[in-house]
Every structure is written in structure tokens, then in C-alpha cells.
Short mmCIF file of C-alpha atoms in Angstrom, two decimals:
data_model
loop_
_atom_site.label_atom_id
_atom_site.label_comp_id
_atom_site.label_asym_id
_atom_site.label_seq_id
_atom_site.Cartn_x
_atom_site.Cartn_y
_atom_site.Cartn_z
CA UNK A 1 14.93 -14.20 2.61
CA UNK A 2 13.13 -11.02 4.20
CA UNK A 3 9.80 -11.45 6.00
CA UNK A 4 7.86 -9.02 8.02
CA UNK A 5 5.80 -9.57 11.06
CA UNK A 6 3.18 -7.64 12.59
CA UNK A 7 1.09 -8.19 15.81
CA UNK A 8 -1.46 -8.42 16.83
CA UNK A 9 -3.70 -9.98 14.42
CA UNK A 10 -6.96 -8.43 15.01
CA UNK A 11 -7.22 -6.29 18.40
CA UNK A 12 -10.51 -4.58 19.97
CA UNK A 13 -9.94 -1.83 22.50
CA UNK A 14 -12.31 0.46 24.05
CA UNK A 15 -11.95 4.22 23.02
CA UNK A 16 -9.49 5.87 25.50
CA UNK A 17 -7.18 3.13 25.79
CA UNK A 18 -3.66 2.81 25.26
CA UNK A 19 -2.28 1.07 22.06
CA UNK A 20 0.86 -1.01 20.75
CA UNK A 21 1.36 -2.26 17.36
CA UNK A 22 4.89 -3.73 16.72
CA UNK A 23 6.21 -4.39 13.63
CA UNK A 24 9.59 -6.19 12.82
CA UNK A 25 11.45 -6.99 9.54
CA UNK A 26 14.08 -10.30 9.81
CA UNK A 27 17.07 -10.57 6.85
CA UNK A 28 17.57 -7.39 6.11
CA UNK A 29 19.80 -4.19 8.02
CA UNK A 30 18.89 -0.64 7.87
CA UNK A 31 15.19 -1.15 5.90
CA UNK A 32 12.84 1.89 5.28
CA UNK A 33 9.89 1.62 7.33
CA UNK A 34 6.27 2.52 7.18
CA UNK A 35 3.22 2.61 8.68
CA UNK A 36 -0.46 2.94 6.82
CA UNK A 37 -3.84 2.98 7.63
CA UNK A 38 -6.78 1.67 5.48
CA UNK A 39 -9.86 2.68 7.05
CA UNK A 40 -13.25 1.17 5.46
CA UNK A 41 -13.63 2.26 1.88
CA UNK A 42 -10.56 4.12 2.00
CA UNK A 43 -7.27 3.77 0.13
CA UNK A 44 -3.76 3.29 2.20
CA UNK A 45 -2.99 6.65 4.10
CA UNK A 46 0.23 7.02 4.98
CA UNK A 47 0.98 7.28 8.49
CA UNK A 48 4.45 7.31 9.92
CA UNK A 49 8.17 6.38 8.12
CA UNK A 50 11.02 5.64 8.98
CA UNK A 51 14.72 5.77 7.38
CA UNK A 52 16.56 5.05 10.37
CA UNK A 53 16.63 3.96 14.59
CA UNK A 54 15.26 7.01 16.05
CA UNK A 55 14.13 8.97 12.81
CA UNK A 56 10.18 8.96 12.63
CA UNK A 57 8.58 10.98 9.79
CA UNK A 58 4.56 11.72 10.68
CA UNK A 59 2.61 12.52 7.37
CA UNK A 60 -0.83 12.76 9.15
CA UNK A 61 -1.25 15.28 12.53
CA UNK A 62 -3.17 12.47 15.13
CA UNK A 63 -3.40 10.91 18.23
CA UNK A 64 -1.02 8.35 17.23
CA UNK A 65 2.47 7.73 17.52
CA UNK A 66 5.33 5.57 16.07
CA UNK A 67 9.05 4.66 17.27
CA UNK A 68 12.07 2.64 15.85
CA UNK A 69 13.68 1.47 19.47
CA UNK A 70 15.85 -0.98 16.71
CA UNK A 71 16.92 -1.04 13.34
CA UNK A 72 14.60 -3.69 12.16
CA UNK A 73 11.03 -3.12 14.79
CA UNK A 74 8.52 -0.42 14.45
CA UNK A 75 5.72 0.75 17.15
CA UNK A 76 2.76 2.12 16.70
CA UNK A 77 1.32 3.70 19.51
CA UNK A 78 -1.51 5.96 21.16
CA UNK A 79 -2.07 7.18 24.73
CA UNK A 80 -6.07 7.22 23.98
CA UNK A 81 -7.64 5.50 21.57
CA UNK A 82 -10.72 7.37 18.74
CA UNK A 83 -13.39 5.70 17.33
CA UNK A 84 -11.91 6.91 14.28
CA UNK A 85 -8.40 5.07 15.15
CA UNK A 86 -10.55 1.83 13.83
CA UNK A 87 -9.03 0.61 10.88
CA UNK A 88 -6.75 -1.86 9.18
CA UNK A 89 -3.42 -1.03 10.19
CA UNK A 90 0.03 -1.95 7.39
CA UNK A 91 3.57 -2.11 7.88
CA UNK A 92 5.98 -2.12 5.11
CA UNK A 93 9.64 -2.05 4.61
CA UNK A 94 12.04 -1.50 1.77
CA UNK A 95 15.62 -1.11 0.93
CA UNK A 96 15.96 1.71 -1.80
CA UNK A 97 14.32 5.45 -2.30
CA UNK A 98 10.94 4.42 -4.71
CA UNK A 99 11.61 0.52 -4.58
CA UNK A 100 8.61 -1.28 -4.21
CA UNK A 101 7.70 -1.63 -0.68
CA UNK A 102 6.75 -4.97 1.36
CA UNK A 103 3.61 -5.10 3.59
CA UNK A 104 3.28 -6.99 6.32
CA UNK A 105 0.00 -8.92 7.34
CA UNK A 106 -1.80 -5.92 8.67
CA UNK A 107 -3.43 -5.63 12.16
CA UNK A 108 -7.72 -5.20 12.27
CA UNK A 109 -8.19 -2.76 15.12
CA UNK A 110 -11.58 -2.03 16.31
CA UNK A 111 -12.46 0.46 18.49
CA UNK A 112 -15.63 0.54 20.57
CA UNK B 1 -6.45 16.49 -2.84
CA UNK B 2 -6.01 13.24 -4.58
CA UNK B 3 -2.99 12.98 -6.58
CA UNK B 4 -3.73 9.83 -7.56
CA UNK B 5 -7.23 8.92 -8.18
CA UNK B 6 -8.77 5.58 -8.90
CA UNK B 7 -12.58 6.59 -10.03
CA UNK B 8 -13.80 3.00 -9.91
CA UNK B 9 -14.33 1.73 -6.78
CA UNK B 10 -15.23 -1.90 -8.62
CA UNK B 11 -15.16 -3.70 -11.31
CA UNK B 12 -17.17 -7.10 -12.43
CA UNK B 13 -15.31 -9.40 -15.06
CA UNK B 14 -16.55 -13.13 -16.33
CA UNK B 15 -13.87 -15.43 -16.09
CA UNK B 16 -11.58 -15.72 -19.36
CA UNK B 17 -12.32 -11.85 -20.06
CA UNK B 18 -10.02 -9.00 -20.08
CA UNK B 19 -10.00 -6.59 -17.00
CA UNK B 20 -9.29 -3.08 -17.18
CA UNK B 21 -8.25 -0.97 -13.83
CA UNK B 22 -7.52 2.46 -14.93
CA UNK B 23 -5.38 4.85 -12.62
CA UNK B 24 -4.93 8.69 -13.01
CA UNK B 25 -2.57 11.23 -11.53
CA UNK B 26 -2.66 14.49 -11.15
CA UNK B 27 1.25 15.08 -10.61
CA UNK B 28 3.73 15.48 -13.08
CA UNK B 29 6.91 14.96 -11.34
CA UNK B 30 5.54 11.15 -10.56
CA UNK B 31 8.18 9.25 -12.93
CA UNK B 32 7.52 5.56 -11.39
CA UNK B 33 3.73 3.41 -11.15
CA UNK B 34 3.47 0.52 -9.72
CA UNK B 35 0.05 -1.59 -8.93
CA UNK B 36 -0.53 -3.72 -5.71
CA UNK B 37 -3.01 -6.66 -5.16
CA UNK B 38 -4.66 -6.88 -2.24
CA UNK B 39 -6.68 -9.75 -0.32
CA UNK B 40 -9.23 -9.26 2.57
CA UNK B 41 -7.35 -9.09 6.05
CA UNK B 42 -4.21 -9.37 4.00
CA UNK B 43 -1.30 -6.72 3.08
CA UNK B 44 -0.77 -5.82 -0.26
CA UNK B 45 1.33 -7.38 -2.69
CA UNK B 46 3.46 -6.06 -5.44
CA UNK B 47 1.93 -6.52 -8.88
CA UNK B 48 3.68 -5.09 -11.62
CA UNK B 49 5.41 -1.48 -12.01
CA UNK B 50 6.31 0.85 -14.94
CA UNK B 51 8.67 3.60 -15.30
CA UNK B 52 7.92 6.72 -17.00
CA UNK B 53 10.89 6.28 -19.65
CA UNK B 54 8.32 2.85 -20.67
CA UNK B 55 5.07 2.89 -21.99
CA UNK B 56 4.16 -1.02 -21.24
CA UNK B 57 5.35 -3.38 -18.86
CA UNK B 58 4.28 -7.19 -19.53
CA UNK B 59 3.84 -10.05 -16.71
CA UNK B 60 2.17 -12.70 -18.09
CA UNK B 61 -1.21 -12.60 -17.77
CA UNK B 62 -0.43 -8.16 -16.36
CA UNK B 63 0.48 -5.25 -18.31
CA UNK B 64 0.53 -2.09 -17.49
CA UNK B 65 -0.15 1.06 -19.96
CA UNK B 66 1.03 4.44 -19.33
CA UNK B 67 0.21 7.31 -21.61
CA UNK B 68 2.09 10.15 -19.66
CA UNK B 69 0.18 12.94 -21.71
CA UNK B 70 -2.79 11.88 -20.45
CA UNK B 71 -1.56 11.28 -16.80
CA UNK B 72 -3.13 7.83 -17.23
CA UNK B 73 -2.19 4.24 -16.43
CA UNK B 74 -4.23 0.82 -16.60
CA UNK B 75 -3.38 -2.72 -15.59
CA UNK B 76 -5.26 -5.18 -18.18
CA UNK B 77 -5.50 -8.89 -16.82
CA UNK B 78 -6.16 -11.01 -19.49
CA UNK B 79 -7.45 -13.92 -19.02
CA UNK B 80 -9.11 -12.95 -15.89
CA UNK B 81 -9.26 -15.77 -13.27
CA UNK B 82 -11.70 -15.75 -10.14
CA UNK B 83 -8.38 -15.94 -8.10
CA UNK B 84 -7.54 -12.19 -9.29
CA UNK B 85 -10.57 -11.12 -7.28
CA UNK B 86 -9.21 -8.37 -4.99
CA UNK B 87 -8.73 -5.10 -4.59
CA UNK B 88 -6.20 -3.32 -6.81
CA UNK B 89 -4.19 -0.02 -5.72
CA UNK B 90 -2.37 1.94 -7.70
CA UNK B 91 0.64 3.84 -6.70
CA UNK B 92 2.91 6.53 -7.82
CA UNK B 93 5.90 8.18 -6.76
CA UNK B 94 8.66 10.70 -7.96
CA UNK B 95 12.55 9.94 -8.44
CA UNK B 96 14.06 9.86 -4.96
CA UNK B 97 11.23 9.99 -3.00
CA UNK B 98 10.66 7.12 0.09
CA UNK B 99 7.00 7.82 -0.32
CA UNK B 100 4.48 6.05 -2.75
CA UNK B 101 0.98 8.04 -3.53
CA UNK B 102 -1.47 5.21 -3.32
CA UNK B 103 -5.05 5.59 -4.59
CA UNK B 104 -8.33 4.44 -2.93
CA UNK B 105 -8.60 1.13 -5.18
CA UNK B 106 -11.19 -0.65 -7.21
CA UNK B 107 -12.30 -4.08 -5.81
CA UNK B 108 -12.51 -6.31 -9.28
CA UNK B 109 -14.87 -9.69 -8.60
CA UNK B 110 -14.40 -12.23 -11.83
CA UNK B 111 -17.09 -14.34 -11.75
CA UNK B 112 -16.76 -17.93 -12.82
#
């Protein structure tokens, strides 16, 4: 069966610091992948996808960054960190064009 | 703008009632709704979805209306149980597309 992993957990990092999320899918080749934000009393905003290594699609203009360095893991990154990069951070994965998509655990970020 | 707008942001149920989470979009090329659970610190989870061709999807104690005239879909949850309190998104998205439309969601509490 297909699971998804992200890490860290929670994470607190002071504004202007670098940032790594990684996010990796196991039992399954060539998923879609995506990145969201849900920032306090906000829906899921669409950050970053994914439909292949190397092909990154950015939906929001921002600090932040994402790669696919392999077929199944997914980074999110930033150089410098905003106050307003605090948030709950999703990944999900799926197979087909509109199938439902997994989510991952999500990673709290807080930055101070 | 918000192509898919949830307008409550809660909703407060007794146990053994019916809940209603109402959903409406503002695009007409979305052909395919689907609704997500969600727990604190937790990713979403798929719920229940609906095609356009349908007009109600039943999951036990889930269904899902859509009344495409009216660019409207609910979820009802009947009986509502205190373990359905979360927060609900909806989602939409159009034939082919990778990329759900989520809204902000409605947090529903059922109280024992």
C-alpha cells in the first residue's frame, strides 16, 4: 500500500533562516505531487506541483521554493524565512489528472 | 477571487442530528466535488466525491448533493457523531486538470 511521509513534525525557525521540508511517497512510481499551505483561518493554498523529477509548477509568486531530486521525494525550501511563511505546511500525491489526492501528516512551522 | 467558497466558517450539531456543510462555486467548467475531513495537526482525508453527471453520492452515514444550476453542493452527516468533529473542505476541479480548488472550510463541533 502507498503511504506518505513528511518531516519534520513541527519546526520553529527564526525569520531569515533557511528551510527544508521533505516529503516522500513509498509504493507507488511516477505520483503527482503537491505542496499546500494552510495558514491560520485559511483554507489549503496551493503551493507548488509536481508531475514529474525535475518539473515544479509554482501557483503562488514567494520566497519559497520546491524540487523533485527523485521520482517519489519533494522539497520545500526557502533561503530566508517571513513571518508570514508560518503555517501548516501539506504534501499530497496522486496517480491520475482530478483523482483524489493523499495528504501527508503536515509539518507546523513557526516562525519567530 | 474565491472560486469556491465555503461561507460558514462553523457549524454546531447535537449528537444524533443531521449536519449540513454547504459548498458553492463560482466556476462552471468544475465537473468533479469532492469533500475532505480534516483533524487538528493532521492532513486531510478523502470524504466522499460527486461527479457532475450525479446529483447524490451516498456513504453511509455521507451524502453529497449537487444542484449544478445553482453551483451548489452540501455534505449531510446523518447521524452526526462527536467523532465527525473537524474541519470540512470542499474541493472542486475541472476534467483533466491536476489541480483541486479547495475552499476555506467550516469547522463542525457535534456536541454529545
Amino acid at each position: 500500500s502507498q503511504t506518505i511521509h513528511q518531516w519534520p513534525a513541527t519546526l520553529v525557525q527564526p525569520v531569515g533562516s533557511p528551510l527544508s521540508l521533505e516529503c516522500t511517497v513509498e509504493g507507488t512510481s511516477n505520483p503527482n505531487l503537491y505542496w499546500y499551505r494552510q495558514a491560520a483561518g485559511r483554507g489549503l493554498q496551493l503551493l507548488f506541483y509536481s508531475v514529474g523529477i525535475g518539473q515544479i509548477s509554482s501557483e503562488v509568486p514567494q520566497n519559497l521554493s520546491a524540487s523533485r531530486p527523485q521520482d517519489r521525494q519533494f522539497i520545500l525550501s526557502s533561503k530566508k524565512l517571513l513571518l508570514s511563511d508560518s503555517g501548516f505546511y501539506l504534501c499530497a500525491w496522486n496517480l491520475d489528472r482530478a483523482d483524489t489526492q493523499y495528504f501527508g501528516p503536515g509539518t507546523r512551522l513557526t516562525v519567530l | 477571487d474565491q472560486q469556491v467558497k465555503q461561507n460558514s466558517p462553523s457549524l454546531s450539531v447535537q449528537e444524533g442530528r443531521i449536519s449540513i456543510l454547504n459548498c458553492d462555486y463560482t466556476n462552471s467548467m468544475f465537473d468533479y466535488f469532492l469533500w475532505y475531513k480534516k483533524y487538528p495537526a493532521e492532513g486531510p482525508t478523502f470524504l466522499i466525491s460527486i461527479s457532475s453527471i450525479k446529483d447524490k453520492n451516498e456513504d453511509g452515514r455521507f451524502t453529497v448533493f449537487l444542484n449544478k444550476s445553482a453551483k451548489h453542493l452540501s455534505l449531510h452527516i446523518v447521524p452526526s457523531q462527536p467523532g465527525d468533529s473537524a474541519v470540512y473542505f470542499c474541493a472542486a476541479s475541472e476534467g483533466g486538470s491536476y489541480i483541486p480548488t479547495f475552499g476555506r472550510g467550516t469547522s463542525l463541533i457535534v456536541h454529545p
